[in-house]
Short mmCIF file of N, CA and C and ligand atoms in Angstrom, two decimals:
data_model
loop_
_atom_site.label_atom_id
_atom_site.label_comp_id
_atom_site.label_asym_id
_atom_site.label_seq_id
_atom_site.Cartn_x
_atom_site.Cartn_y
_atom_site.Cartn_z
N MET A 117 139.79 108.89 27.29
CA MET A 117 140.49 110.07 27.55
C MET A 117 141.61 110.19 26.49
N ALA A 118 141.95 111.42 26.25
CA ALA A 118 143.02 111.62 25.31
C ALA A 118 143.81 112.90 25.65
N VAL A 119 145.07 112.89 25.44
CA VAL A 119 145.88 113.99 25.54
C VAL A 119 145.69 114.82 24.27
N VAL A 120 145.39 116.14 24.48
CA VAL A 120 145.13 117.03 23.35
C VAL A 120 146.28 118.12 23.21
N GLU A 121 146.35 118.76 22.19
CA GLU A 121 147.39 119.79 21.96
C GLU A 121 147.09 121.07 22.77
N ILE A 122 148.05 121.60 23.51
CA ILE A 122 147.81 122.85 24.21
C ILE A 122 148.26 124.01 23.37
N ARG A 123 147.36 124.92 23.23
CA ARG A 123 147.57 126.14 22.50
C ARG A 123 148.58 127.05 23.16
N VAL A 124 149.39 127.65 22.40
CA VAL A 124 150.50 128.43 22.95
C VAL A 124 150.42 129.95 22.42
N TYR A 125 150.69 130.82 23.36
CA TYR A 125 150.75 132.23 22.98
C TYR A 125 151.64 132.54 21.76
N PRO A 126 151.30 133.34 20.82
CA PRO A 126 150.15 134.28 20.80
C PRO A 126 148.90 133.75 20.12
N ASP A 127 148.53 132.43 20.24
CA ASP A 127 147.24 131.97 19.66
C ASP A 127 146.08 132.85 20.01
N PRO A 128 145.33 133.33 19.04
CA PRO A 128 144.25 134.26 19.37
C PRO A 128 143.23 133.73 20.35
N ILE A 129 142.93 132.49 20.34
CA ILE A 129 141.90 131.88 21.19
C ILE A 129 142.27 132.07 22.66
N LEU A 130 143.49 132.29 22.97
CA LEU A 130 143.88 132.64 24.44
C LEU A 130 143.55 134.01 24.74
N GLN A 131 143.19 134.84 23.79
CA GLN A 131 142.98 136.30 24.06
C GLN A 131 141.44 136.74 23.92
N VAL A 132 140.52 135.78 23.85
CA VAL A 132 139.16 136.06 23.74
C VAL A 132 138.39 135.58 24.99
N LYS A 133 137.23 136.27 25.21
CA LYS A 133 136.36 135.77 26.31
C LYS A 133 135.66 134.55 25.84
N ALA A 134 135.70 133.48 26.75
CA ALA A 134 135.04 132.16 26.27
C ALA A 134 133.51 132.16 26.57
N ALA A 135 132.76 131.46 25.94
CA ALA A 135 131.30 131.38 26.03
C ALA A 135 130.87 130.59 27.23
N VAL A 136 129.67 130.91 27.73
CA VAL A 136 129.07 130.24 28.89
C VAL A 136 128.64 128.75 28.34
N VAL A 137 128.81 127.78 29.18
CA VAL A 137 128.33 126.50 28.82
C VAL A 137 126.86 126.39 29.11
N GLU A 138 126.04 126.06 28.01
CA GLU A 138 124.56 126.03 28.27
C GLU A 138 124.09 124.76 28.68
N ASN A 139 124.76 123.56 28.24
CA ASN A 139 124.33 122.28 28.56
C ASN A 139 125.51 121.43 28.97
N ILE A 140 125.49 120.91 30.12
CA ILE A 140 126.52 120.02 30.56
C ILE A 140 126.14 118.62 30.12
N ASP A 141 126.72 118.33 28.96
CA ASP A 141 126.31 117.00 28.24
C ASP A 141 127.57 116.11 28.12
N GLU A 142 127.30 115.08 27.39
CA GLU A 142 128.40 114.14 26.99
C GLU A 142 129.73 114.72 26.42
N ARG A 143 129.40 115.77 25.56
CA ARG A 143 130.46 116.42 24.92
C ARG A 143 131.38 117.20 25.87
N ILE A 144 130.74 117.84 26.87
CA ILE A 144 131.45 118.59 27.92
C ILE A 144 132.18 117.66 28.91
N ALA A 145 131.58 116.54 29.15
CA ALA A 145 132.15 115.51 30.01
C ALA A 145 133.41 114.91 29.34
N ARG A 146 133.30 114.73 28.08
CA ARG A 146 134.56 114.22 27.29
C ARG A 146 135.51 115.19 27.26
N LEU A 147 135.20 116.45 26.98
CA LEU A 147 136.13 117.55 26.96
C LEU A 147 136.98 117.69 28.26
N ALA A 148 136.16 117.61 29.44
CA ALA A 148 136.75 117.69 30.82
C ALA A 148 137.71 116.58 31.02
N SER A 149 137.33 115.44 30.56
CA SER A 149 138.26 114.24 30.70
C SER A 149 139.58 114.35 29.91
N ASP A 150 139.48 114.81 28.71
CA ASP A 150 140.59 115.12 27.88
C ASP A 150 141.52 116.17 28.47
N MET A 151 140.87 117.27 29.03
CA MET A 151 141.64 118.34 29.61
C MET A 151 142.30 117.77 30.85
N ALA A 152 141.68 116.96 31.66
CA ALA A 152 142.31 116.42 32.88
C ALA A 152 143.55 115.55 32.44
N GLU A 153 143.40 114.68 31.50
CA GLU A 153 144.55 113.90 31.07
C GLU A 153 145.65 114.82 30.52
N THR A 154 145.30 115.76 29.76
CA THR A 154 146.27 116.66 29.19
C THR A 154 147.07 117.39 30.31
N MET A 155 146.32 117.90 31.38
CA MET A 155 147.00 118.59 32.45
C MET A 155 147.89 117.67 33.19
N TYR A 156 147.42 116.40 33.52
CA TYR A 156 148.32 115.47 34.26
C TYR A 156 149.59 115.11 33.47
N THR A 157 149.39 114.97 32.15
CA THR A 157 150.53 114.60 31.29
C THR A 157 151.58 115.80 31.11
N ALA A 158 151.03 117.00 31.07
CA ALA A 158 151.85 118.24 30.65
C ALA A 158 153.23 118.29 31.43
N PRO A 159 153.43 118.28 32.68
CA PRO A 159 152.38 118.24 33.72
C PRO A 159 152.12 119.71 34.16
N GLY A 160 150.92 119.93 34.64
CA GLY A 160 150.53 121.20 35.12
C GLY A 160 149.47 120.91 36.34
N VAL A 161 149.05 122.09 36.97
CA VAL A 161 148.11 121.89 38.06
C VAL A 161 146.79 122.51 37.79
N GLY A 162 146.64 123.06 36.49
CA GLY A 162 145.35 123.64 36.10
C GLY A 162 145.34 123.77 34.61
N LEU A 163 144.15 123.77 34.00
CA LEU A 163 143.96 123.93 32.57
C LEU A 163 142.49 124.51 32.23
N ALA A 164 142.44 125.39 31.33
CA ALA A 164 141.24 125.95 30.97
C ALA A 164 140.95 125.62 29.49
N ALA A 165 139.62 125.38 29.14
CA ALA A 165 139.27 124.97 27.81
C ALA A 165 139.88 125.70 26.70
N PRO A 166 139.93 127.01 26.74
CA PRO A 166 140.60 127.74 25.64
C PRO A 166 142.05 127.32 25.41
N GLN A 167 142.62 126.70 26.40
CA GLN A 167 144.02 126.32 26.21
C GLN A 167 144.11 125.05 25.26
N VAL A 168 143.04 124.41 25.23
CA VAL A 168 142.98 123.18 24.34
C VAL A 168 142.05 123.50 23.06
N GLY A 169 141.91 124.85 22.83
CA GLY A 169 141.29 125.26 21.66
C GLY A 169 139.73 125.26 21.66
N VAL A 170 139.12 125.21 22.79
CA VAL A 170 137.69 125.31 22.89
C VAL A 170 137.36 126.54 23.75
N SER A 171 136.65 127.50 23.11
CA SER A 171 136.32 128.74 23.78
C SER A 171 135.12 128.61 24.60
N GLU A 172 135.13 127.90 25.69
CA GLU A 172 133.89 127.70 26.57
C GLU A 172 134.48 127.62 28.00
N ARG A 173 133.44 128.01 28.96
CA ARG A 173 133.90 128.15 30.31
C ARG A 173 133.90 126.93 31.21
N LEU A 174 135.08 126.23 31.08
CA LEU A 174 135.37 124.95 31.67
C LEU A 174 136.73 124.93 32.09
N ILE A 175 136.98 124.56 33.45
CA ILE A 175 138.36 124.51 34.01
C ILE A 175 138.60 123.06 34.67
N VAL A 176 139.79 122.62 34.76
CA VAL A 176 140.16 121.52 35.65
C VAL A 176 141.34 121.94 36.39
N LEU A 177 141.40 121.49 37.62
CA LEU A 177 142.54 121.82 38.53
C LEU A 177 142.92 120.63 39.31
N ASP A 178 144.21 120.43 39.63
CA ASP A 178 144.75 119.54 40.69
C ASP A 178 146.05 119.98 41.05
N VAL A 179 145.97 120.74 42.24
CA VAL A 179 147.17 121.38 42.74
C VAL A 179 148.18 120.32 43.42
N LYS A 180 147.60 119.04 43.51
CA LYS A 180 148.52 118.02 44.08
C LYS A 180 149.20 117.13 42.95
N ASN A 181 149.07 117.59 41.74
CA ASN A 181 149.54 116.83 40.66
C ASN A 181 151.03 116.57 40.84
N SER A 182 151.81 117.61 41.24
CA SER A 182 153.29 117.34 41.33
C SER A 182 153.61 116.46 42.53
N GLN A 183 152.66 116.17 43.44
CA GLN A 183 153.03 115.25 44.52
C GLN A 183 152.41 113.85 44.22
N GLY A 184 152.00 113.69 43.06
CA GLY A 184 151.42 112.37 42.66
C GLY A 184 149.98 112.13 43.10
N GLY A 185 149.48 112.88 43.97
CA GLY A 185 148.07 112.72 44.44
C GLY A 185 147.12 113.20 43.45
N LYS A 186 145.90 112.62 43.49
CA LYS A 186 144.95 112.96 42.48
C LYS A 186 143.80 113.66 43.30
N ASP A 187 143.65 114.97 43.07
CA ASP A 187 142.59 115.75 43.78
C ASP A 187 141.93 116.64 42.73
N LEU A 188 141.32 115.98 41.77
CA LEU A 188 140.81 116.63 40.55
C LEU A 188 139.49 117.49 40.90
N ILE A 189 139.61 118.80 40.45
CA ILE A 189 138.42 119.62 40.49
C ILE A 189 138.08 119.93 39.09
N THR A 190 136.78 119.76 38.61
CA THR A 190 136.25 120.19 37.39
C THR A 190 135.12 121.03 37.60
N LEU A 191 135.22 122.26 37.02
CA LEU A 191 134.18 123.27 37.27
C LEU A 191 133.73 123.89 35.93
N VAL A 192 132.42 123.95 35.77
CA VAL A 192 131.83 124.57 34.64
C VAL A 192 131.22 125.90 35.02
N ASN A 193 131.49 126.81 34.18
CA ASN A 193 130.97 128.32 34.37
C ASN A 193 131.44 128.82 35.74
N PRO A 194 132.75 128.69 36.10
CA PRO A 194 133.18 129.11 37.36
C PRO A 194 133.19 130.62 37.51
N GLN A 195 132.90 131.04 38.68
CA GLN A 195 132.86 132.53 38.97
C GLN A 195 133.45 132.72 40.42
N ILE A 196 134.32 133.79 40.51
CA ILE A 196 134.81 134.05 41.83
C ILE A 196 133.74 135.10 42.51
N VAL A 197 133.28 134.74 43.64
CA VAL A 197 132.28 135.57 44.31
C VAL A 197 132.82 136.28 45.48
N GLU A 198 134.09 135.82 46.01
CA GLU A 198 134.70 136.50 47.14
C GLU A 198 136.25 136.49 46.90
N PHE A 199 136.84 137.64 47.19
CA PHE A 199 138.30 137.70 47.12
C PHE A 199 138.89 138.14 48.49
N GLY A 200 139.90 137.36 48.91
CA GLY A 200 140.52 137.71 50.21
C GLY A 200 141.80 138.50 49.97
N ASP A 201 142.70 138.55 51.05
CA ASP A 201 143.93 139.30 51.11
C ASP A 201 144.83 138.91 49.88
N ARG A 202 145.64 139.91 49.57
CA ARG A 202 146.58 139.79 48.47
C ARG A 202 147.79 138.86 48.82
N ILE A 203 148.15 138.10 47.85
CA ILE A 203 149.59 137.46 47.97
C ILE A 203 150.31 137.58 46.62
N VAL A 204 151.53 137.42 46.66
CA VAL A 204 152.44 137.40 45.50
C VAL A 204 153.08 136.01 45.33
N GLU A 205 152.78 135.29 44.30
CA GLU A 205 153.31 133.97 44.06
C GLU A 205 153.81 133.90 42.70
N GLU A 206 154.88 132.94 42.57
CA GLU A 206 155.41 132.71 41.08
C GLU A 206 154.41 131.87 40.39
N GLU A 207 154.24 132.30 39.16
CA GLU A 207 153.28 131.52 38.23
C GLU A 207 153.95 131.24 36.90
N GLY A 208 153.57 130.12 36.35
CA GLY A 208 153.94 129.86 35.00
C GLY A 208 152.64 129.40 34.33
N CYS A 209 152.67 129.27 33.02
CA CYS A 209 151.45 128.88 32.24
C CYS A 209 151.77 127.98 31.23
N LEU A 210 151.01 126.90 31.03
CA LEU A 210 151.23 125.81 30.02
C LEU A 210 151.20 126.49 28.57
N SER A 211 150.45 127.61 28.47
CA SER A 211 150.37 128.34 27.21
C SER A 211 151.39 129.32 26.95
N VAL A 212 152.22 129.61 27.99
CA VAL A 212 153.30 130.58 27.85
C VAL A 212 154.51 129.93 28.31
N PRO A 213 155.06 128.89 27.57
CA PRO A 213 156.13 128.05 28.04
C PRO A 213 157.47 128.86 28.30
N GLY A 214 158.15 128.39 29.33
CA GLY A 214 159.47 128.96 29.59
C GLY A 214 159.52 130.27 30.35
N ILE A 215 158.33 130.74 30.74
CA ILE A 215 158.30 132.07 31.49
C ILE A 215 157.71 131.82 32.89
N ARG A 216 158.38 132.45 33.87
CA ARG A 216 157.90 132.46 35.21
C ARG A 216 157.87 133.87 35.74
N GLU A 217 156.80 134.35 36.40
CA GLU A 217 156.76 135.62 36.89
C GLU A 217 156.04 135.63 38.31
N GLN A 218 156.37 136.64 39.13
CA GLN A 218 155.70 136.90 40.31
C GLN A 218 154.40 137.53 39.94
N VAL A 219 153.22 137.14 40.46
CA VAL A 219 151.95 137.85 40.18
C VAL A 219 151.26 137.97 41.39
N THR A 220 150.67 139.21 41.63
CA THR A 220 149.83 139.54 42.70
C THR A 220 148.38 139.02 42.53
N ARG A 221 147.87 138.24 43.55
CA ARG A 221 146.52 137.70 43.33
C ARG A 221 145.88 137.78 44.78
N ALA A 222 144.65 137.38 44.90
CA ALA A 222 143.95 137.22 46.22
C ALA A 222 144.47 135.84 46.78
N GLY A 223 144.84 135.91 48.03
CA GLY A 223 145.39 134.68 48.72
C GLY A 223 144.21 133.78 49.08
N ARG A 224 142.95 134.16 48.99
CA ARG A 224 141.81 133.36 49.37
C ARG A 224 140.66 133.78 48.45
N VAL A 225 140.01 132.80 47.80
CA VAL A 225 138.86 133.09 46.98
C VAL A 225 137.64 132.12 47.32
N VAL A 226 136.43 132.59 47.08
CA VAL A 226 135.29 131.62 47.03
C VAL A 226 134.86 131.55 45.57
N VAL A 227 134.72 130.32 45.09
CA VAL A 227 134.45 130.13 43.73
C VAL A 227 133.05 129.37 43.64
N ARG A 228 132.23 129.82 42.71
CA ARG A 228 131.03 129.01 42.45
C ARG A 228 131.01 128.56 41.05
N GLY A 229 130.26 127.42 40.79
CA GLY A 229 130.22 126.87 39.46
C GLY A 229 129.45 125.60 39.59
N TYR A 230 129.50 124.73 38.42
CA TYR A 230 128.80 123.54 38.43
C TYR A 230 129.76 122.31 38.12
N ASP A 231 129.42 121.16 38.83
CA ASP A 231 130.22 120.00 38.42
C ASP A 231 129.53 119.37 37.11
N LEU A 232 130.09 118.25 36.78
CA LEU A 232 129.63 117.58 35.55
C LEU A 232 128.17 116.90 35.62
N LYS A 233 127.72 116.90 36.93
CA LYS A 233 126.39 116.36 37.14
C LYS A 233 125.35 117.52 37.29
N GLU A 234 125.81 118.72 36.91
CA GLU A 234 124.97 119.99 37.07
C GLU A 234 124.61 120.39 38.53
N ARG A 235 125.42 119.86 39.49
CA ARG A 235 125.24 120.21 40.86
C ARG A 235 126.02 121.50 41.09
N GLU A 236 125.33 122.51 41.74
CA GLU A 236 126.04 123.69 42.04
C GLU A 236 127.16 123.50 43.03
N GLN A 237 128.27 124.10 42.87
CA GLN A 237 129.43 123.88 43.75
C GLN A 237 129.76 125.28 44.33
N ARG A 238 130.28 125.29 45.59
CA ARG A 238 130.84 126.43 46.19
C ARG A 238 132.15 125.97 46.89
N ILE A 239 133.29 126.46 46.46
CA ILE A 239 134.64 126.02 46.87
C ILE A 239 135.31 127.28 47.48
N GLU A 240 135.81 127.01 48.70
CA GLU A 240 136.64 128.04 49.35
C GLU A 240 138.10 127.53 49.13
N ALA A 241 138.94 128.50 48.59
CA ALA A 241 140.26 128.04 48.26
C ALA A 241 141.35 129.09 48.88
N GLU A 242 142.43 128.52 49.31
CA GLU A 242 143.53 129.41 49.74
C GLU A 242 144.83 129.00 48.99
N GLY A 243 145.82 129.93 49.13
CA GLY A 243 147.15 129.67 48.58
C GLY A 243 147.19 129.27 47.14
N LEU A 244 147.93 128.10 46.93
CA LEU A 244 148.09 127.72 45.47
C LEU A 244 146.84 127.40 44.77
N LEU A 245 145.85 126.81 45.51
CA LEU A 245 144.56 126.58 44.74
C LEU A 245 143.82 127.84 44.42
N ALA A 246 143.91 128.81 45.35
CA ALA A 246 143.31 130.16 45.05
C ALA A 246 143.97 130.77 43.88
N VAL A 247 145.24 130.72 43.76
CA VAL A 247 145.94 131.26 42.63
C VAL A 247 145.50 130.59 41.36
N ALA A 248 145.50 129.18 41.49
CA ALA A 248 145.17 128.37 40.27
C ALA A 248 143.75 128.79 39.75
N PHE A 249 142.73 128.91 40.62
CA PHE A 249 141.46 129.31 40.27
C PHE A 249 141.44 130.64 39.46
N GLN A 250 142.18 131.60 40.11
CA GLN A 250 142.24 132.97 39.41
C GLN A 250 142.94 132.93 38.08
N HIS A 251 143.97 132.11 38.05
CA HIS A 251 144.77 132.03 36.71
C HIS A 251 143.83 131.38 35.67
N GLU A 252 143.12 130.19 36.04
CA GLU A 252 142.25 129.53 35.06
C GLU A 252 141.11 130.36 34.59
N ILE A 253 140.48 131.06 35.63
CA ILE A 253 139.28 131.90 35.25
C ILE A 253 139.72 133.13 34.43
N ASP A 254 140.86 133.55 34.68
CA ASP A 254 141.52 134.60 33.69
C ASP A 254 141.52 134.03 32.34
N HIS A 255 141.93 132.85 32.16
CA HIS A 255 141.98 132.23 30.80
C HIS A 255 140.66 132.25 30.15
N LEU A 256 139.57 132.15 30.91
CA LEU A 256 138.21 132.15 30.34
C LEU A 256 137.84 133.52 29.92
N ASP A 257 138.50 134.54 30.49
CA ASP A 257 138.23 135.95 30.04
C ASP A 257 139.35 136.45 29.05
N GLY A 258 140.10 135.51 28.53
CA GLY A 258 141.11 135.92 27.59
C GLY A 258 142.30 136.69 28.16
N ILE A 259 142.50 136.52 29.50
CA ILE A 259 143.61 137.17 30.15
C ILE A 259 144.77 136.23 30.48
N LEU A 260 145.91 136.54 30.17
CA LEU A 260 147.11 135.67 30.42
C LEU A 260 147.87 136.31 31.66
N PHE A 261 148.66 135.45 32.39
CA PHE A 261 149.30 135.96 33.60
C PHE A 261 150.31 137.05 33.21
N ILE A 262 150.78 137.03 31.95
CA ILE A 262 151.80 138.02 31.52
C ILE A 262 151.02 139.34 31.27
N ASP A 263 149.67 139.33 31.21
CA ASP A 263 148.90 140.62 31.17
C ASP A 263 148.87 141.25 32.56
N ARG A 264 149.22 140.56 33.63
CA ARG A 264 149.06 141.02 35.04
C ARG A 264 150.48 141.59 35.57
N VAL A 265 151.45 141.60 34.72
CA VAL A 265 152.74 142.25 35.11
C VAL A 265 152.83 143.55 34.43
N SER A 266 153.84 144.48 34.80
CA SER A 266 154.00 145.71 34.27
C SER A 266 154.10 145.76 32.74
N ARG A 267 153.74 146.82 32.07
CA ARG A 267 153.84 146.90 30.59
C ARG A 267 155.25 146.71 30.06
N LEU A 268 156.12 147.30 30.82
CA LEU A 268 157.57 147.27 30.48
C LEU A 268 158.01 145.81 30.55
N LYS A 269 157.62 145.07 31.58
CA LYS A 269 158.06 143.67 31.74
C LYS A 269 157.39 142.85 30.65
N ARG A 270 156.15 143.18 30.38
CA ARG A 270 155.35 142.40 29.33
C ARG A 270 156.17 142.32 27.99
N GLY A 271 156.56 143.50 27.61
CA GLY A 271 157.32 143.65 26.35
C GLY A 271 158.56 142.69 26.34
N ILE A 272 159.28 142.75 27.45
CA ILE A 272 160.47 141.87 27.55
C ILE A 272 160.07 140.35 27.48
N ILE A 273 159.02 140.00 28.20
CA ILE A 273 158.55 138.67 28.25
C ILE A 273 158.04 138.24 26.94
N GLN A 274 157.31 139.04 26.11
CA GLN A 274 156.82 138.64 24.85
C GLN A 274 157.93 138.33 23.84
N ARG A 275 159.08 139.17 23.94
CA ARG A 275 160.18 138.92 23.05
C ARG A 275 160.85 137.53 23.47
N LYS A 276 160.91 137.38 24.74
CA LYS A 276 161.48 136.13 25.32
C LYS A 276 160.78 134.89 24.88
N VAL A 277 159.42 134.96 24.95
CA VAL A 277 158.58 133.82 24.55
C VAL A 277 158.72 133.46 23.02
N ARG A 278 158.75 134.53 22.23
CA ARG A 278 158.94 134.22 20.84
C ARG A 278 160.25 133.58 20.47
N LYS A 279 161.28 134.04 21.25
CA LYS A 279 162.65 133.51 20.98
C LYS A 279 162.65 131.98 21.44
N LEU A 280 162.08 131.69 22.67
CA LEU A 280 162.06 130.39 23.21
C LEU A 280 161.20 129.40 22.26
N ILE A 281 160.20 129.94 21.72
CA ILE A 281 159.35 129.07 20.77
C ILE A 281 160.13 128.75 19.53
N ARG A 282 160.73 129.90 18.99
CA ARG A 282 161.49 129.68 17.72
C ARG A 282 162.65 128.63 17.97
N GLU A 283 163.24 128.66 19.10
CA GLU A 283 164.36 127.81 19.37
C GLU A 283 164.00 126.44 19.88
N GLY A 284 162.63 126.26 20.16
CA GLY A 284 162.10 125.05 20.65
C GLY A 284 162.60 124.63 21.93
N GLN A 285 162.93 125.62 22.76
CA GLN A 285 163.48 125.34 24.20
C GLN A 285 162.53 125.65 25.28
N ALA A 286 161.27 125.69 24.96
CA ALA A 286 160.32 126.15 25.91
C ALA A 286 159.69 125.14 26.86
N SER A 287 160.03 123.90 26.53
CA SER A 287 159.35 122.86 27.49
C SER A 287 159.88 122.84 28.88
N GLU A 288 159.04 122.46 29.83
CA GLU A 288 159.37 122.47 31.20
C GLU A 288 158.89 121.17 31.81
N LYS A 289 159.71 120.65 32.74
CA LYS A 289 159.41 119.43 33.40
C LYS A 289 158.68 119.59 34.78
N ASN A 290 159.00 120.77 35.42
CA ASN A 290 158.43 120.98 36.79
C ASN A 290 157.06 121.71 36.60
N GLY A 291 156.05 120.91 36.84
CA GLY A 291 154.64 121.48 36.63
C GLY A 291 154.06 122.00 37.85
N SER A 292 154.74 122.17 38.97
CA SER A 292 154.06 122.55 40.22
C SER A 292 153.41 123.88 40.25
N ARG A 293 153.90 124.80 39.38
CA ARG A 293 153.25 126.10 39.33
C ARG A 293 152.86 126.51 37.79
N LEU A 294 152.57 125.55 37.14
CA LEU A 294 152.18 125.68 35.75
C LEU A 294 150.62 125.51 35.72
N PHE A 295 149.95 126.60 35.23
CA PHE A 295 148.49 126.51 35.24
C PHE A 295 148.03 126.57 33.71
NI1 NI B 498 147.82 129.28 32.10
#
């Protein structure tokens, strides 16, 4: 396993739709392992392959990272098949350092996808895990959480991000809501 570099906004790879994974092979297993180590180290509770420079549909999540517990989920070609009631939660993104915003999401989702042994998975998620799934699957579609706030707010955020990156003050230690 290796910690790899996390791509940061406005890197164009964060803004394109990622390709479907056709073969869950050794390369994908290695990528998933590197992504997990990178997520745990960041620290964050979720990471999508485009965030480490690979435009393919693979995500890792562990919403217990900030509590020290390891509850790793690795999902290939994830798809949300059911959306429940709306909730508003604070989100941050490892690719948009220094920014936190309230985002409206489904409070419950059902996600389908494949694990690394090509077994079909169906996961019911609520609360933070539901938010994490939606945030990561958005990454696979080239959508950032700052795309889900108002246009006016987005402009302010974009200027703030550029300033933070320029000044090198964007790093964060609390990864409990960083996806
Ligand atoms: Ni993110």
